[in-house]
């Protein structure tokens, strides 16, 4: 069974203009997908539909054979890690450590030692350990992006969706993200990346989806 | 739809909400509610939509009315348990009048809420209100949906982080909401600071006087609606004294 099946999807924010129409594609669990398209063509909206945050007007989205409409957001969150386009929207805890440990405490069950090891590994990787006890609100744009990435990558999810993860990252941090993507690939974990950087995408994805007003083209 | 001057709207809402506070009798409050609803309909406000959107607020008012009914004593007892009066005619009256008063205030607020925020600023400025206060009102109106949006985004982020809000025990849920509320408030405050900086960078408050591109003109219809509302209000208030 395919991981995601998107069939004849249509969505619009208002009655007059349709944003997405005739969107159909399939994603396998260990597939690495790149999603590109012009500004405002509906890339983030498509992801929000896939995560069940928005409800489609037409068509269906099946996650492991089950309609996304019928799955609670928290259950989708346990299967899929999502890096928001704007990291500020993702950071809601008073400290960096609490942000990193939130999913382990409220979501995935895992023993404390393993949790600490994983969190420390990713804080170290993204050079955030010195901010452990600081508020995420105090971090710079790039640091917030790194924290959002670290908090999602540290989780044991089946699939990852990253909405423009390279924004705000310098060359060094981009390399660290690339390292993480390679690790995910070696662990046979799938991911989907929205990006405006074709050079970055072509290194790490097996399939490229080009979103336009006509629909989606698979390369 | 009748296009009223923002000042007319402000004046009408001020009169109606003041009368709602002064009036005590159910009959007078009912008349005032009818007048408010009539003005809303005249301005093409969808009362059905507004009522549905405020669904949760009505529950709060009903609970408030029930509490007031039970704790206000006097008049004939309607319900008693073992000699203790639970509900009296006076208590019931108080409960009903609270619901009516709240309804009047909320529906009258709709008269202002359908005005564009910028028109409100023009209206307040034309009423000789300091420009800072006018813009504070504008930002407050614009900020409410933004704070709500921030809060919803945080709730989505919490759920996507794997937390099932329905299954979390109450104690943990309360601390979780505190978690979410704090950054939402901080983000809103930061946004307010950036907006004030951006406004000052564009010359806001650079001069003691300020001119406005749009000039407001009160039409005959505006005066007529103020006079008619006032006549009705005086009639309602005088019948209750």
mmCIF file with all atom_site columns, N, CA and C in Angstrom, chain A residues 51 53 73-74 77-78 80 82 84 88-94 98 102-103 105-107 137 144 155, chain B residues 149 153-165 167-168 172 175-176 179-180 183 186-187 190:
data_model
loop_
_atom_site.group_PDB
_atom_site.id
_atom_site.type_symbol
_atom_site.label_atom_id
_atom_site.label_alt_id
_atom_site.label_comp_id
_atom_site.label_asym_id
_atom_site.label_entity_id
_atom_site.label_seq_id
_atom_site.pdbx_PDB_ins_code
_atom_site.Cartn_x
_atom_site.Cartn_y
_atom_site.Cartn_z
_atom_site.occupancy
_atom_site.B_iso_or_equiv
_atom_site.pdbx_formal_charge
_atom_site.auth_seq_id
_atom_site.auth_comp_id
_atom_site.auth_asym_id
_atom_site.auth_atom_id
_atom_site.pdbx_PDB_model_num
ATOM 1   N N  . UNK A 1 51  ? -1.591 17.195 5.559  1.00 0.00 ? 51  UNK A N  1
ATOM 2   C CA . UNK A 1 51  ? -1.483 16.990 7.004  1.00 0.00 ? 51  UNK A CA 1
ATOM 3   C C  . UNK A 1 51  ? -2.841 17.052 7.708  1.00 0.00 ? 51  UNK A C  1
ATOM 4   N N  . UNK A 1 53  ? -4.613 19.769 8.095  1.00 0.00 ? 53  UNK A N  1
ATOM 5   C CA . UNK A 1 53  ? -4.860 21.083 8.707  1.00 0.00 ? 53  UNK A CA 1
ATOM 6   C C  . UNK A 1 53  ? -5.993 21.772 7.942  1.00 0.00 ? 53  UNK A C  1
ATOM 7   N N  . UNK A 1 73  ? -5.362 15.073 14.129 1.00 0.00 ? 73  UNK A N  1
ATOM 8   C CA . UNK A 1 73  ? -4.105 15.770 13.810 1.00 0.00 ? 73  UNK A CA 1
ATOM 9   C C  . UNK A 1 73  ? -2.923 15.195 14.616 1.00 0.00 ? 73  UNK A C  1
ATOM 10  N N  . UNK A 1 74  ? -3.189 14.843 15.871 1.00 0.00 ? 74  UNK A N  1
ATOM 11  C CA . UNK A 1 74  ? -2.108 14.325 16.726 1.00 0.00 ? 74  UNK A CA 1
ATOM 12  C C  . UNK A 1 74  ? -1.586 12.985 16.197 1.00 0.00 ? 74  UNK A C  1
ATOM 13  N N  . UNK A 1 77  ? 0.505  13.706 13.315 1.00 0.00 ? 77  UNK A N  1
ATOM 14  C CA . UNK A 1 77  ? 1.746  14.251 13.861 1.00 0.00 ? 77  UNK A CA 1
ATOM 15  C C  . UNK A 1 77  ? 2.686  13.174 14.380 1.00 0.00 ? 77  UNK A C  1
ATOM 16  N N  . UNK A 1 78  ? 2.135  12.056 14.851 1.00 0.00 ? 78  UNK A N  1
ATOM 17  C CA . UNK A 1 78  ? 2.988  10.963 15.337 1.00 0.00 ? 78  UNK A CA 1
ATOM 18  C C  . UNK A 1 78  ? 3.658  10.230 14.168 1.00 0.00 ? 78  UNK A C  1
ATOM 19  N N  . UNK A 1 80  ? 4.066  11.784 10.927 1.00 0.00 ? 80  UNK A N  1
ATOM 20  C CA . UNK A 1 80  ? 4.775  12.714 10.037 1.00 0.00 ? 80  UNK A CA 1
ATOM 21  C C  . UNK A 1 80  ? 5.346  13.897 10.823 1.00 0.00 ? 80  UNK A C  1
ATOM 22  N N  . UNK A 1 82  ? 6.685  17.645 10.647 1.00 0.00 ? 82  UNK A N  1
ATOM 23  C CA . UNK A 1 82  ? 6.508  18.763 9.724  1.00 0.00 ? 82  UNK A CA 1
ATOM 24  C C  . UNK A 1 82  ? 7.311  19.981 10.182 1.00 0.00 ? 82  UNK A C  1
ATOM 25  N N  . UNK A 1 84  ? 7.584  23.736 9.694  1.00 0.00 ? 84  UNK A N  1
ATOM 26  C CA . UNK A 1 84  ? 6.773  24.836 9.161  1.00 0.00 ? 84  UNK A CA 1
ATOM 27  C C  . UNK A 1 84  ? 7.625  25.787 8.312  1.00 0.00 ? 84  UNK A C  1
ATOM 28  N N  . UNK A 1 88  ? 8.654  30.346 13.568 1.00 0.00 ? 88  UNK A N  1
ATOM 29  C CA . UNK A 1 88  ? 8.023  30.956 14.755 1.00 0.00 ? 88  UNK A CA 1
ATOM 30  C C  . UNK A 1 88  ? 6.705  30.280 15.104 1.00 0.00 ? 88  UNK A C  1
ATOM 31  N N  . UNK A 1 89  ? 5.992  29.819 14.061 1.00 0.00 ? 89  UNK A N  1
ATOM 32  C CA . UNK A 1 89  ? 4.684  29.200 14.289 1.00 0.00 ? 89  UNK A CA 1
ATOM 33  C C  . UNK A 1 89  ? 4.828  27.847 14.967 1.00 0.00 ? 89  UNK A C  1
ATOM 34  N N  . UNK A 1 90  ? 6.015  27.271 14.856 1.00 0.00 ? 90  UNK A N  1
ATOM 35  C CA . UNK A 1 90  ? 6.241  25.923 15.369 1.00 0.00 ? 90  UNK A CA 1
ATOM 36  C C  . UNK A 1 90  ? 6.763  25.937 16.798 1.00 0.00 ? 90  UNK A C  1
ATOM 37  N N  . UNK A 1 91  ? 7.332  27.076 17.207 1.00 0.00 ? 91  UNK A N  1
ATOM 38  C CA . UNK A 1 91  ? 7.997  27.138 18.507 1.00 0.00 ? 91  UNK A CA 1
ATOM 39  C C  . UNK A 1 91  ? 7.053  27.748 19.541 1.00 0.00 ? 91  UNK A C  1
ATOM 40  N N  . UNK A 1 92  ? 6.594  26.932 20.456 1.00 0.00 ? 92  UNK A N  1
ATOM 41  C CA . UNK A 1 92  ? 5.595  27.405 21.406 1.00 0.00 ? 92  UNK A CA 1
ATOM 42  C C  . UNK A 1 92  ? 5.986  27.156 22.860 1.00 0.00 ? 92  UNK A C  1
ATOM 43  N N  . UNK A 1 93  ? 7.155  26.550 23.097 1.00 0.00 ? 93  UNK A N  1
ATOM 44  C CA . UNK A 1 93  ? 7.541  26.225 24.479 1.00 0.00 ? 93  UNK A CA 1
ATOM 45  C C  . UNK A 1 93  ? 8.394  27.344 25.089 1.00 0.00 ? 93  UNK A C  1
ATOM 46  N N  . UNK A 1 94  ? 8.413  27.407 26.431 1.00 0.00 ? 94  UNK A N  1
ATOM 47  C CA . UNK A 1 94  ? 9.176  28.499 27.076 1.00 0.00 ? 94  UNK A CA 1
ATOM 48  C C  . UNK A 1 94  ? 10.688 28.377 26.913 1.00 0.00 ? 94  UNK A C  1
ATOM 49  N N  . UNK A 1 98  ? 12.619 22.404 26.425 1.00 0.00 ? 98  UNK A N  1
ATOM 50  C CA . UNK A 1 98  ? 11.223 21.954 26.475 1.00 0.00 ? 98  UNK A CA 1
ATOM 51  C C  . UNK A 1 98  ? 10.638 21.790 25.067 1.00 0.00 ? 98  UNK A C  1
ATOM 52  N N  . UNK A 1 102 ? 9.256  18.197 23.955 1.00 0.00 ? 102 UNK A N  1
ATOM 53  C CA . UNK A 1 102 ? 7.788  18.207 23.959 1.00 0.00 ? 102 UNK A CA 1
ATOM 54  C C  . UNK A 1 102 ? 7.180  16.943 23.339 1.00 0.00 ? 102 UNK A C  1
ATOM 55  N N  . UNK A 1 103 ? 7.652  16.590 22.145 1.00 0.00 ? 103 UNK A N  1
ATOM 56  C CA . UNK A 1 103 ? 7.074  15.437 21.440 1.00 0.00 ? 103 UNK A CA 1
ATOM 57  C C  . UNK A 1 103 ? 7.308  14.141 22.195 1.00 0.00 ? 103 UNK A C  1
ATOM 58  N N  . UNK A 1 105 ? 7.508  13.846 25.476 1.00 0.00 ? 105 UNK A N  1
ATOM 59  C CA . UNK A 1 105 ? 6.675  13.827 26.684 1.00 0.00 ? 105 UNK A CA 1
ATOM 60  C C  . UNK A 1 105 ? 5.194  13.652 26.333 1.00 0.00 ? 105 UNK A C  1
ATOM 61  N N  . UNK A 1 106 ? 4.731  14.403 25.336 1.00 0.00 ? 106 UNK A N  1
ATOM 62  C CA . UNK A 1 106 ? 3.302  14.373 25.012 1.00 0.00 ? 106 UNK A CA 1
ATOM 63  C C  . UNK A 1 106 ? 2.957  13.433 23.852 1.00 0.00 ? 106 UNK A C  1
ATOM 64  N N  . UNK A 1 107 ? 3.926  13.082 23.042 1.00 0.00 ? 107 UNK A N  1
ATOM 65  C CA . UNK A 1 107 ? 3.636  12.265 21.866 1.00 0.00 ? 107 UNK A CA 1
ATOM 66  C C  . UNK A 1 107 ? 4.219  10.881 21.953 1.00 0.00 ? 107 UNK A C  1
ATOM 67  N N  . UNK A 1 137 ? 12.044 32.366 21.594 1.00 0.00 ? 137 UNK A N  1
ATOM 68  C CA . UNK A 1 137 ? 11.707 33.688 21.049 1.00 0.00 ? 137 UNK A CA 1
ATOM 69  C C  . UNK A 1 137 ? 12.938 34.602 20.959 1.00 0.00 ? 137 UNK A C  1
ATOM 70  N N  . UNK A 1 144 ? 16.212 29.937 14.944 1.00 0.00 ? 144 UNK A N  1
ATOM 71  C CA . UNK A 1 144 ? 14.847 29.385 15.080 1.00 0.00 ? 144 UNK A CA 1
ATOM 72  C C  . UNK A 1 144 ? 14.625 28.281 14.047 1.00 0.00 ? 144 UNK A C  1
ATOM 73  N N  . UNK A 1 155 ? 12.718 13.469 16.315 1.00 0.00 ? 155 UNK A N  1
ATOM 74  C CA . UNK A 1 155 ? 11.566 12.589 16.571 1.00 0.00 ? 155 UNK A CA 1
ATOM 75  C C  . UNK A 1 155 ? 11.622 11.333 15.712 1.00 0.00 ? 155 UNK A C  1
ATOM 76  N N  . UNK B 2 149 ? -5.296 33.902 15.414 1.00 0.00 ? 149 UNK B N  1
ATOM 77  C CA . UNK B 2 149 ? -4.577 33.111 14.419 1.00 0.00 ? 149 UNK B CA 1
ATOM 78  C C  . UNK B 2 149 ? -3.308 32.495 15.026 1.00 0.00 ? 149 UNK B C  1
ATOM 79  N N  . UNK B 2 153 ? -2.504 28.556 15.334 1.00 0.00 ? 153 UNK B N  1
ATOM 80  C CA . UNK B 2 153 ? -1.258 28.008 14.786 1.00 0.00 ? 153 UNK B CA 1
ATOM 81  C C  . UNK B 2 153 ? -0.521 27.201 15.850 1.00 0.00 ? 153 UNK B C  1
ATOM 82  N N  . UNK B 2 154 ? -0.476 27.738 17.070 1.00 0.00 ? 154 UNK B N  1
ATOM 83  C CA . UNK B 2 154 ? 0.218  27.039 18.149 1.00 0.00 ? 154 UNK B CA 1
ATOM 84  C C  . UNK B 2 154 ? -0.488 25.724 18.481 1.00 0.00 ? 154 UNK B C  1
ATOM 85  N N  . UNK B 2 155 ? -1.824 25.747 18.486 1.00 0.00 ? 155 UNK B N  1
ATOM 86  C CA . UNK B 2 155 ? -2.594 24.521 18.774 1.00 0.00 ? 155 UNK B CA 1
ATOM 87  C C  . UNK B 2 155 ? -2.286 23.463 17.705 1.00 0.00 ? 155 UNK B C  1
ATOM 88  N N  . UNK B 2 156 ? -2.215 23.908 16.432 1.00 0.00 ? 156 UNK B N  1
ATOM 89  C CA . UNK B 2 156 ? -1.899 22.976 15.337 1.00 0.00 ? 156 UNK B CA 1
ATOM 90  C C  . UNK B 2 156 ? -0.490 22.413 15.536 1.00 0.00 ? 156 UNK B C  1
ATOM 91  N N  . UNK B 2 157 ? 0.455  23.310 15.890 1.00 0.00 ? 157 UNK B N  1
ATOM 92  C CA . UNK B 2 157 ? 1.842  22.873 16.095 1.00 0.00 ? 157 UNK B CA 1
ATOM 93  C C  . UNK B 2 157 ? 1.927  21.853 17.230 1.00 0.00 ? 157 UNK B C  1
ATOM 94  N N  . UNK B 2 158 ? 1.166  22.086 18.295 1.00 0.00 ? 158 UNK B N  1
ATOM 95  C CA . UNK B 2 158 ? 1.155  21.169 19.442 1.00 0.00 ? 158 UNK B CA 1
ATOM 96  C C  . UNK B 2 158 ? 0.643  19.797 19.010 1.00 0.00 ? 158 UNK B C  1
ATOM 97  N N  . UNK B 2 159 ? -0.438 19.799 18.241 1.00 0.00 ? 159 UNK B N  1
ATOM 98  C CA . UNK B 2 159 ? -1.013 18.523 17.808 1.00 0.00 ? 159 UNK B CA 1
ATOM 99  C C  . UNK B 2 159 ? -0.093 17.809 16.819 1.00 0.00 ? 159 UNK B C  1
ATOM 100 N N  . UNK B 2 160 ? 0.531  18.585 15.930 1.00 0.00 ? 160 UNK B N  1
ATOM 101 C CA . UNK B 2 160 ? 1.451  17.956 14.973 1.00 0.00 ? 160 UNK B CA 1
ATOM 102 C C  . UNK B 2 160 ? 2.721  17.454 15.663 1.00 0.00 ? 160 UNK B C  1
ATOM 103 N N  . UNK B 2 161 ? 2.970  17.965 16.879 1.00 0.00 ? 161 UNK B N  1
ATOM 104 C CA . UNK B 2 161 ? 4.104  17.435 17.647 1.00 0.00 ? 161 UNK B CA 1
ATOM 105 C C  . UNK B 2 161 ? 3.698  16.141 18.351 1.00 0.00 ? 161 UNK B C  1
ATOM 106 N N  . UNK B 2 162 ? 2.479  15.690 18.117 1.00 0.00 ? 162 UNK B N  1
ATOM 107 C CA . UNK B 2 162 ? 2.034  14.384 18.615 1.00 0.00 ? 162 UNK B CA 1
ATOM 108 C C  . UNK B 2 162 ? 1.149  14.426 19.845 1.00 0.00 ? 162 UNK B C  1
ATOM 109 N N  . UNK B 2 163 ? 0.829  15.621 20.354 1.00 0.00 ? 163 UNK B N  1
ATOM 110 C CA . UNK B 2 163 ? 0.019  15.694 21.581 1.00 0.00 ? 163 UNK B CA 1
ATOM 111 C C  . UNK B 2 163 ? -1.468 15.593 21.238 1.00 0.00 ? 163 UNK B C  1
ATOM 112 N N  . UNK B 2 164 ? -2.143 14.636 21.868 1.00 0.00 ? 164 UNK B N  1
ATOM 113 C CA . UNK B 2 164 ? -3.581 14.478 21.655 1.00 0.00 ? 164 UNK B CA 1
ATOM 114 C C  . UNK B 2 164 ? -4.314 15.267 22.739 1.00 0.00 ? 164 UNK B C  1
ATOM 115 N N  . UNK B 2 165 ? -4.844 16.413 22.380 1.00 0.00 ? 165 UNK B N  1
ATOM 116 C CA . UNK B 2 165 ? -5.452 17.320 23.369 1.00 0.00 ? 165 UNK B CA 1
ATOM 117 C C  . UNK B 2 165 ? -6.662 16.695 24.070 1.00 0.00 ? 165 UNK B C  1
ATOM 118 N N  . UNK B 2 167 ? -6.960 13.553 24.953 1.00 0.00 ? 167 UNK B N  1
ATOM 119 C CA . UNK B 2 167 ? -6.594 12.499 25.908 1.00 0.00 ? 167 UNK B CA 1
ATOM 120 C C  . UNK B 2 167 ? -5.726 12.987 27.066 1.00 0.00 ? 167 UNK B C  1
ATOM 121 N N  . UNK B 2 168 ? -5.187 14.180 26.939 1.00 0.00 ? 168 UNK B N  1
ATOM 122 C CA . UNK B 2 168 ? -4.308 14.688 28.002 1.00 0.00 ? 168 UNK B CA 1
ATOM 123 C C  . UNK B 2 168 ? -5.129 14.999 29.251 1.00 0.00 ? 168 UNK B C  1
ATOM 124 N N  . UNK B 2 172 ? -2.507 18.571 33.080 1.00 0.00 ? 172 UNK B N  1
ATOM 125 C CA . UNK B 2 172 ? -1.479 18.734 32.038 1.00 0.00 ? 172 UNK B CA 1
ATOM 126 C C  . UNK B 2 172 ? -1.981 19.664 30.937 1.00 0.00 ? 172 UNK B C  1
ATOM 127 N N  . UNK B 2 175 ? -1.575 23.282 31.927 1.00 0.00 ? 175 UNK B N  1
ATOM 128 C CA . UNK B 2 175 ? -0.186 23.761 31.792 1.00 0.00 ? 175 UNK B CA 1
ATOM 129 C C  . UNK B 2 175 ? 0.192  23.887 30.308 1.00 0.00 ? 175 UNK B C  1
ATOM 130 N N  . UNK B 2 176 ? -0.391 23.012 29.482 1.00 0.00 ? 176 UNK B N  1
ATOM 131 C CA . UNK B 2 176 ? -0.128 23.063 28.039 1.00 0.00 ? 176 UNK B CA 1
ATOM 132 C C  . UNK B 2 176 ? -0.676 24.361 27.428 1.00 0.00 ? 176 UNK B C  1
ATOM 133 N N  . UNK B 2 179 ? 1.518  27.102 28.256 1.00 0.00 ? 179 UNK B N  1
ATOM 134 C CA . UNK B 2 179 ? 2.655  27.009 27.334 1.00 0.00 ? 179 UNK B CA 1
ATOM 135 C C  . UNK B 2 179 ? 2.366  27.789 26.057 1.00 0.00 ? 179 UNK B C  1
ATOM 136 N N  . UNK B 2 180 ? 1.157  27.518 25.520 1.00 0.00 ? 180 UNK B N  1
ATOM 137 C CA . UNK B 2 180 ? 0.802  28.064 24.211 1.00 0.00 ? 180 UNK B CA 1
ATOM 138 C C  . UNK B 2 180 ? 0.499  29.561 24.294 1.00 0.00 ? 180 UNK B C  1
ATOM 139 N N  . UNK B 2 183 ? 3.823  32.275 24.509 1.00 0.00 ? 183 UNK B N  1
ATOM 140 C CA . UNK B 2 183 ? 4.459  32.764 23.275 1.00 0.00 ? 183 UNK B CA 1
ATOM 141 C C  . UNK B 2 183 ? 3.520  33.538 22.374 1.00 0.00 ? 183 UNK B C  1
ATOM 142 N N  . UNK B 2 186 ? 3.617  36.990 23.684 1.00 0.00 ? 186 UNK B N  1
ATOM 143 C CA . UNK B 2 186 ? 4.932  37.597 23.383 1.00 0.00 ? 186 UNK B CA 1
ATOM 144 C C  . UNK B 2 186 ? 5.013  37.975 21.903 1.00 0.00 ? 186 UNK B C  1
ATOM 145 N N  . UNK B 2 187 ? 4.563  37.062 21.037 1.00 0.00 ? 187 UNK B N  1
ATOM 146 C CA . UNK B 2 187 ? 4.610  37.335 19.597 1.00 0.00 ? 187 UNK B CA 1
ATOM 147 C C  . UNK B 2 187 ? 3.762  38.557 19.259 1.00 0.00 ? 187 UNK B C  1
ATOM 148 N N  . UNK B 2 190 ? 5.535  41.683 20.390 1.00 0.00 ? 190 UNK B N  1
ATOM 149 C CA . UNK B 2 190 ? 6.664  41.991 19.496 1.00 0.00 ? 190 UNK B CA 1
ATOM 150 C C  . UNK B 2 190 ? 6.172  42.589 18.194 1.00 0.00 ? 190 UNK B C  1
#
